[in-house]
mmCIF file of C-alpha atoms in Angstrom:
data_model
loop_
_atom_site.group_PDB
_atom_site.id
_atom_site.type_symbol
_atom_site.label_atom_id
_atom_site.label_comp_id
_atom_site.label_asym_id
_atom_site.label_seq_id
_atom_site.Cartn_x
_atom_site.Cartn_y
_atom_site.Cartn_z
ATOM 1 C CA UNK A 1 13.849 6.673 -23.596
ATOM 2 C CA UNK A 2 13.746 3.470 -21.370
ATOM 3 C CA UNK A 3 13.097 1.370 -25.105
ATOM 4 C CA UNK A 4 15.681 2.940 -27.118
ATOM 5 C CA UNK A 5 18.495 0.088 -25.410
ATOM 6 C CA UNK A 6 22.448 1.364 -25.865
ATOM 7 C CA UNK A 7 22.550 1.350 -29.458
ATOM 8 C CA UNK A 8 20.588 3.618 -31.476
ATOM 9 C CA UNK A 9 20.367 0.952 -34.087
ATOM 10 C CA UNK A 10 18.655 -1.823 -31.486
ATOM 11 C CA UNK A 11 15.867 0.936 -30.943
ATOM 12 C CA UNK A 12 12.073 -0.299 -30.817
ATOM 13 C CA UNK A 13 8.862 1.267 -31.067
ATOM 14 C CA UNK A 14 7.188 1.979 -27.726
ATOM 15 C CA UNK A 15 4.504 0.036 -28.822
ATOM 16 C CA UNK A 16 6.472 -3.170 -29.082
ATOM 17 C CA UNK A 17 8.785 -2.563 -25.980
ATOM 18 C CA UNK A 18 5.105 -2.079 -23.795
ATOM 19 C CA UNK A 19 3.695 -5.261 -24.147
ATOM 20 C CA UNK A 20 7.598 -7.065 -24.006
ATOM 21 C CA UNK A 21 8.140 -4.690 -20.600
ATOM 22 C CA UNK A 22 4.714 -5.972 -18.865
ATOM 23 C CA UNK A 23 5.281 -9.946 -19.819
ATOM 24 C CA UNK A 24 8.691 -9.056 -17.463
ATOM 25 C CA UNK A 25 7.182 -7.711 -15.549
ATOM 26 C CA UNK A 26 4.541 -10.659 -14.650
ATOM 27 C CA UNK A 27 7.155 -13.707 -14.458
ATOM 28 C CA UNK A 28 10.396 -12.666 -12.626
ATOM 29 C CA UNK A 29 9.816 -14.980 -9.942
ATOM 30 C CA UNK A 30 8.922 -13.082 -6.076
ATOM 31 C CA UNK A 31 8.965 -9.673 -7.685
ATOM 32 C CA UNK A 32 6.888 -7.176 -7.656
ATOM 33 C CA UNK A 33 7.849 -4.064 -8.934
ATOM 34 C CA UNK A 34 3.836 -2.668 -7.785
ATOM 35 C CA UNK A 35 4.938 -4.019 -4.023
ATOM 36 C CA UNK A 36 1.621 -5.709 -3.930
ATOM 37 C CA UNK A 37 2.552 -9.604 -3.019
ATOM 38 C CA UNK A 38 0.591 -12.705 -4.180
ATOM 39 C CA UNK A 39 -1.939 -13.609 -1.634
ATOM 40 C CA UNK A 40 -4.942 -16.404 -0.976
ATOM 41 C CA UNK A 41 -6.673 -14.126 1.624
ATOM 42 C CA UNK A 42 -7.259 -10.995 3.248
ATOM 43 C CA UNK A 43 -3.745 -11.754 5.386
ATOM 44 C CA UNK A 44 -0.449 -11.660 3.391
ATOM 45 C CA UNK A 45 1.333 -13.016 6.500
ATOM 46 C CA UNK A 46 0.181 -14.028 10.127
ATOM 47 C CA UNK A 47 2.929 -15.137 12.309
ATOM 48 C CA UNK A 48 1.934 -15.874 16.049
ATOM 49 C CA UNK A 49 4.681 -17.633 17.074
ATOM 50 C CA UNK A 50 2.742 -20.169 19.114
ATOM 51 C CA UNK A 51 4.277 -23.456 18.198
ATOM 52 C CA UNK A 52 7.846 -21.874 18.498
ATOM 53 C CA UNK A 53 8.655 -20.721 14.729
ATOM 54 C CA UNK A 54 8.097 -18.191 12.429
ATOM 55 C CA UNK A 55 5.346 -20.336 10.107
ATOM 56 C CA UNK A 56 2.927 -17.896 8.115
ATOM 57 C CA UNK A 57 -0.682 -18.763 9.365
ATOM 58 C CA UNK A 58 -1.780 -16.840 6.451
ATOM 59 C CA UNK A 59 -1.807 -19.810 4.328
ATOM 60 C CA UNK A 60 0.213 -17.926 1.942
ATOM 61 C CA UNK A 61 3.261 -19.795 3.246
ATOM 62 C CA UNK A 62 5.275 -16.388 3.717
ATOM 63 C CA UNK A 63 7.509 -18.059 6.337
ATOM 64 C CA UNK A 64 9.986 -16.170 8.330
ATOM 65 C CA UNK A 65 13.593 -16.565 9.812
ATOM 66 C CA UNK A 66 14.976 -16.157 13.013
ATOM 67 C CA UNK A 67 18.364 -14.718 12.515
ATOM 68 C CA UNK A 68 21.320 -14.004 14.732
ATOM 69 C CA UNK A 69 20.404 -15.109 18.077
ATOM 70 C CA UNK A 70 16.759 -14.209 17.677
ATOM 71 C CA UNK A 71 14.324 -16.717 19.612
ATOM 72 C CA UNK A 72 11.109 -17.651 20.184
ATOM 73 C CA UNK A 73 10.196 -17.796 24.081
ATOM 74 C CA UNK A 74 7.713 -17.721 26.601
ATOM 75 C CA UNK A 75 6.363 -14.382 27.003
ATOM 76 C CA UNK A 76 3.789 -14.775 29.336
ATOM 77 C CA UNK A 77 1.134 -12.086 29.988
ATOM 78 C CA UNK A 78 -1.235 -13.546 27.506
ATOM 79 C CA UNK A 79 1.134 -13.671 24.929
ATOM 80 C CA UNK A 80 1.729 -16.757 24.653
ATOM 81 C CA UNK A 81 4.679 -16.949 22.797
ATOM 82 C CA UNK A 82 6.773 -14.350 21.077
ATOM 83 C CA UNK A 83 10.182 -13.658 19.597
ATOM 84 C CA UNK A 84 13.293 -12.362 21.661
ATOM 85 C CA UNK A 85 15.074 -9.563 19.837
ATOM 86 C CA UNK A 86 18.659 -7.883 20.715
ATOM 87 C CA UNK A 87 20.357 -5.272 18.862
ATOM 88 C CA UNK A 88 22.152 -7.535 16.656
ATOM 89 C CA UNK A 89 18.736 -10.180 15.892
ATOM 90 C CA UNK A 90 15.907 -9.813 13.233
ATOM 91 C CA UNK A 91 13.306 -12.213 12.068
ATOM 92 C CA UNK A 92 13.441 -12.090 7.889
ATOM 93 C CA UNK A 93 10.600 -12.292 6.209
ATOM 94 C CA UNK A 94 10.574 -13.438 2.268
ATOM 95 C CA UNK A 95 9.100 -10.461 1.306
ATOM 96 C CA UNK A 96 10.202 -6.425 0.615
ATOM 97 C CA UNK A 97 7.236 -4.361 0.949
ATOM 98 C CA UNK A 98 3.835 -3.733 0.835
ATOM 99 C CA UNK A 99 1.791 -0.750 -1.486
ATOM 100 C CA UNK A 100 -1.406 0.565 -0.387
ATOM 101 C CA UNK A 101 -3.771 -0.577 0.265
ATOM 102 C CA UNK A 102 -2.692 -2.468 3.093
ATOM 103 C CA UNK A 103 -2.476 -2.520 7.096
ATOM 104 C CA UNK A 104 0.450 -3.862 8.722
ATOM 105 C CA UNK A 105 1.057 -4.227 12.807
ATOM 106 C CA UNK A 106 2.679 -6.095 15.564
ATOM 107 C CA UNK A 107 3.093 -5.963 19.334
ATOM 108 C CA UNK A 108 6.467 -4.738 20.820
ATOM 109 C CA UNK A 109 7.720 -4.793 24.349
ATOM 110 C CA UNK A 110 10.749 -2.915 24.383
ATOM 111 C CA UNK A 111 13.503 -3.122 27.254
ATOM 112 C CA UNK A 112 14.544 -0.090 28.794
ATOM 113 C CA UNK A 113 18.139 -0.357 27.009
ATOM 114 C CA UNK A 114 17.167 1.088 23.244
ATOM 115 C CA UNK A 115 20.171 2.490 20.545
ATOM 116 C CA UNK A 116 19.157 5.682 18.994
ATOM 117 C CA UNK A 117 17.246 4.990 15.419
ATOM 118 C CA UNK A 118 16.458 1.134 16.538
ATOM 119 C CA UNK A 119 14.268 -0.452 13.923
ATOM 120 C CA UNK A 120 11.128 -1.406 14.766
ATOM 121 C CA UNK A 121 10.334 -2.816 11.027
ATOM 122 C CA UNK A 122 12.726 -2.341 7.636
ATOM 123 C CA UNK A 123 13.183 -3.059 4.129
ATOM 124 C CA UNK A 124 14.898 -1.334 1.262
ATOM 125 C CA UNK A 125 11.591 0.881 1.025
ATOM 126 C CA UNK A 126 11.987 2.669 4.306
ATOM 127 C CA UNK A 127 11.790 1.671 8.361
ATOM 128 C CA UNK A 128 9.476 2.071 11.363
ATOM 129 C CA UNK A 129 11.906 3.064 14.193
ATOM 130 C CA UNK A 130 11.047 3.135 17.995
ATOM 131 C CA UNK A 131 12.602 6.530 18.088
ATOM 132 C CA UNK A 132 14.937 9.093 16.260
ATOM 133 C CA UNK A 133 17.866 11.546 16.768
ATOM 134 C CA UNK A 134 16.201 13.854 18.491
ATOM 135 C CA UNK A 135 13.137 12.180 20.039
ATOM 136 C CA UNK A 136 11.781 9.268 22.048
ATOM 137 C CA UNK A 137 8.763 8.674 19.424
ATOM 138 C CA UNK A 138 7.605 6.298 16.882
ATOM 139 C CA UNK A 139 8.907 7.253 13.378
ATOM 140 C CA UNK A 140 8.911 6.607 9.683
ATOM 141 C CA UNK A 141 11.699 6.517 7.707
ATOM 142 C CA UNK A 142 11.732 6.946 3.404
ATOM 143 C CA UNK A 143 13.419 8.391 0.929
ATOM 144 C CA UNK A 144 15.878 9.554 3.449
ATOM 145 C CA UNK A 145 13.482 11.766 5.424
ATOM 146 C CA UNK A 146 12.019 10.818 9.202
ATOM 147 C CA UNK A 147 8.278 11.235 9.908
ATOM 148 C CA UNK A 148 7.449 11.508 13.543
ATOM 149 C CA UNK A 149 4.601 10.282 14.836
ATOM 150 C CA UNK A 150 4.089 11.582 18.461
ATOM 151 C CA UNK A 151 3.858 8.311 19.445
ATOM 152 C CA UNK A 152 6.025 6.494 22.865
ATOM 153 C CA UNK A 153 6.400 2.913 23.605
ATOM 154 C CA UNK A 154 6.590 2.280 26.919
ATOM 155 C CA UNK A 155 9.748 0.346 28.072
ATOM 156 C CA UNK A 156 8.778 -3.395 29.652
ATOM 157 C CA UNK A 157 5.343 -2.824 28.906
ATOM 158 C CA UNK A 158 3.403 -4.414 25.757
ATOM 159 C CA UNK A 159 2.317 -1.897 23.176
ATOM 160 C CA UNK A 160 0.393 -2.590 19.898
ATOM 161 C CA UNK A 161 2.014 -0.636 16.892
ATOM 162 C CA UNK A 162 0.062 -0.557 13.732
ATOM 163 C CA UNK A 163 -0.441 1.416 10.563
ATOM 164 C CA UNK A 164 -3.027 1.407 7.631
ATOM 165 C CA UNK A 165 -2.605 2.955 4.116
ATOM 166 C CA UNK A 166 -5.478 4.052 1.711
ATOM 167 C CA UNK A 167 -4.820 5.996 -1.415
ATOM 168 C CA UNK A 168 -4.311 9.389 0.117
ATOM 169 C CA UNK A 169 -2.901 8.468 3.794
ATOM 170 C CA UNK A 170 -1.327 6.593 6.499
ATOM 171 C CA UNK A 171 -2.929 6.452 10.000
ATOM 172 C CA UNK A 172 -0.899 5.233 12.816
ATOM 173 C CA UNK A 173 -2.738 3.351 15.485
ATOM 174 C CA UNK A 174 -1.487 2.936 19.159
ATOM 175 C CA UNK A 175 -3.082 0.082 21.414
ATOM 176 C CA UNK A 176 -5.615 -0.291 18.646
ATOM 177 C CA UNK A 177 -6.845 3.546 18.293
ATOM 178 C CA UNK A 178 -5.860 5.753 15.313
ATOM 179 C CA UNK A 179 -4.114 8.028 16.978
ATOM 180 C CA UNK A 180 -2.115 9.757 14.458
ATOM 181 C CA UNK A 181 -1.645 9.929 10.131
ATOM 182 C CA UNK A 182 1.668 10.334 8.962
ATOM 183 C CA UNK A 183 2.521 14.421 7.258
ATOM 184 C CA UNK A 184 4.984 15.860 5.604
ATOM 185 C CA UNK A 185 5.090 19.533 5.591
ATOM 186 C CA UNK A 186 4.488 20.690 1.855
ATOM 187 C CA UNK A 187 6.535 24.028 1.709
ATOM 188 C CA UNK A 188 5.545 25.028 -2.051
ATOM 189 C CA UNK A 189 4.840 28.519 -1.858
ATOM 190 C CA UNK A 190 1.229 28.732 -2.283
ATOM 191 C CA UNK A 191 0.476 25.499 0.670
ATOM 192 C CA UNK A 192 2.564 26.146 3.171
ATOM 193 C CA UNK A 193 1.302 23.281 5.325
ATOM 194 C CA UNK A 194 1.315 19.924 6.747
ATOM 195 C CA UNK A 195 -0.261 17.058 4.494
ATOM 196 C CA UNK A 196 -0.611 13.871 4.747
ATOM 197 C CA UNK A 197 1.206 10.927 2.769
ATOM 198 C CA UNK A 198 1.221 7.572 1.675
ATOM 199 C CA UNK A 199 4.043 5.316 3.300
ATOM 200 C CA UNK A 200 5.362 1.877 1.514
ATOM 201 C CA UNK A 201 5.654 -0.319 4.408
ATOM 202 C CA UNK A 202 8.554 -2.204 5.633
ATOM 203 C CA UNK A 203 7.925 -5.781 5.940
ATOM 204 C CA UNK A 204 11.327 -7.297 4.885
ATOM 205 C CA UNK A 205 12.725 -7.387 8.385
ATOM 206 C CA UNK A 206 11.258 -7.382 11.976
ATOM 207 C CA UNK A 207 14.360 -5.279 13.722
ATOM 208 C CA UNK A 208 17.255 -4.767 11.127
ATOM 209 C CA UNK A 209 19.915 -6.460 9.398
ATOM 210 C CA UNK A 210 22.230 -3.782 10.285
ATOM 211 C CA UNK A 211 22.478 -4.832 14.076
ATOM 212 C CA UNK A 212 20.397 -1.973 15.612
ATOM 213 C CA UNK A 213 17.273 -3.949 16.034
ATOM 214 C CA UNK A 214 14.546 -3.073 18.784
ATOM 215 C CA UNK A 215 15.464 -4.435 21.993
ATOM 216 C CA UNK A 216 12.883 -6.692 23.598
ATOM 217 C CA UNK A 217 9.747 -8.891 22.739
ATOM 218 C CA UNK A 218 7.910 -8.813 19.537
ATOM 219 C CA UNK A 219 4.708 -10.819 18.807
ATOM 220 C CA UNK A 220 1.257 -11.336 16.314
ATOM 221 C CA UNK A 221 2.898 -9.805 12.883
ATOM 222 C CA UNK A 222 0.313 -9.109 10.337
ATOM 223 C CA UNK A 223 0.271 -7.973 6.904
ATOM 224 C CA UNK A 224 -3.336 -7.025 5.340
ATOM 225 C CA UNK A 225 -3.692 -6.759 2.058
ATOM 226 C CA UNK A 226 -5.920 -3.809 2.783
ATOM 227 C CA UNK A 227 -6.766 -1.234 4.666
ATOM 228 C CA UNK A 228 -8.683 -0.842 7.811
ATOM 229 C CA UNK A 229 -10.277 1.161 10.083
ATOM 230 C CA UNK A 230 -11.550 2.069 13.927
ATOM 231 C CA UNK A 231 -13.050 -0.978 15.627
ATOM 232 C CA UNK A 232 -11.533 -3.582 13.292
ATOM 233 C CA UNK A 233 -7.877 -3.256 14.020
ATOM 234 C CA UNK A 234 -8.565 -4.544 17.456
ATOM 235 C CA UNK A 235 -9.296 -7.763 16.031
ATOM 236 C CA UNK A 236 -6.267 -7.980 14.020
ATOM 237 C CA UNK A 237 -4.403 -7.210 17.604
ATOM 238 C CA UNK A 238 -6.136 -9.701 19.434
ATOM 239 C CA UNK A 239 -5.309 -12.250 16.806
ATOM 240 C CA UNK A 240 -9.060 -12.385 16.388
ATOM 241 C CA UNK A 241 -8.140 -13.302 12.398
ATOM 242 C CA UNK A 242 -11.538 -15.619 11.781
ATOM 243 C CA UNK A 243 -13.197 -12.708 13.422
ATOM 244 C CA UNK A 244 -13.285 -10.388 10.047
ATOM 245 C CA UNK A 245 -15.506 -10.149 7.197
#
């Protein structure tokens, strides 16, 4: 039915729409209807903020935006430097999301002073809040629903958030340890349980558009073009990039 057009008499074959619909598909300039973004390397985009923008060190040239009051600053505490965020300031990035495989993470130091639902990361896809409604912990948001991760990030302190997707789940690592994989509970009649899922991740905007951005410091975004595992992920948090295979 997606071939047939609005008239009946513009109709084509499937056969000659398929070819026509991937040729589209494979020269609309920055989209990617697959959510898997060009790339030279193993990072998509590396921003560490350390000479005072929001240049991708990926080499992919993925630069972002500070927007609305957000800037970079001192941050001290071996950070270096990193990005100031209120409710009301994001740094854009030029891309939506990202498909499995992929890992994506970022260090956060929220203030004490959060909104309910602030975004952590966002796009149209979904978001990675610091909290929800009804509790203080990490949480995914897609398709309308809100996946809780048991996860809390300390206020004034520096916590690593990251997540990784395969084909057949989403783990959640805190401080560089998997720590959690993102369910849904399946209530079909004959499973009856929690499963895991496969999250799309957010990588349009660090903190929102929609002025209820996370409150605080954010530094060392990174966007893998695949997934990883245990030990590794504390190189990607350490900025350790050269460091991987």
């Amino acid at each position: 039915k997606l071939w047939a057009g609005e008239k009946s008499t513009a109709s084509i074959s499937y056969d000659k729409w398929s070819p026509l619909a991937k040729k589209l598909r494979e020269n609309i300039p920055g989209v990617t209807l697959r959510h898997r973004p060009a790339t030279k390397g193993q990072f998509v985009i590396n921003y560490d903020f350390e000479d005072g923008t929001v240049k991708d060190k990926s080499g992919n040239e993925y630069d972002g935006k500070l927007n609305n009051g957000a800037k970079v600053v001192d941050a001290g505490e071996g950070h270096g430097k990193a990005v100031q965020l209120s409710p009301d300031s994001f740094i854009s990035t030029p891309l939506e999301s990202i498909a499995y495989p992929y890992a994506v993470g970022l260090w956060v130091k929220p203030s004490g002073n959060q909104a309910a639902n602030a975004v952590i990361l966002e796009s149209g896809d979904g978001k990675l809040l610091i909290s929800n409604g009804t509790s203080p912990t990490v949480t995914f948001e897609q398709d309308g629903n809100q996946y809780n991760t048991q996860i809390i990030l300390p206020a004034d302190t520096w916590s690593h958030i990251a997540f990784s997707a395969d084909g057949s789940k989403t783990s959640v690592f805190y401080n560089m340890r998997r720590v959690a994989m993102v369910n849904y509970y399946n209530s079909r009649w004959d499973v009856l349980r929690n499963e895991t899922m496969v999250v799309t991740a957010p990588i349009r905007n660090i903190g929102s558009a929609s002025g209820n951005s996370v409150n605080g410091l954010v530094d060392g975004f990174f966007v893998l073009d695949r997934a990883t595992y245990g030990g590794e992920m504390s190189f990607l948090g350490k900025h350790y990039a050269n460091a991987l295979p």
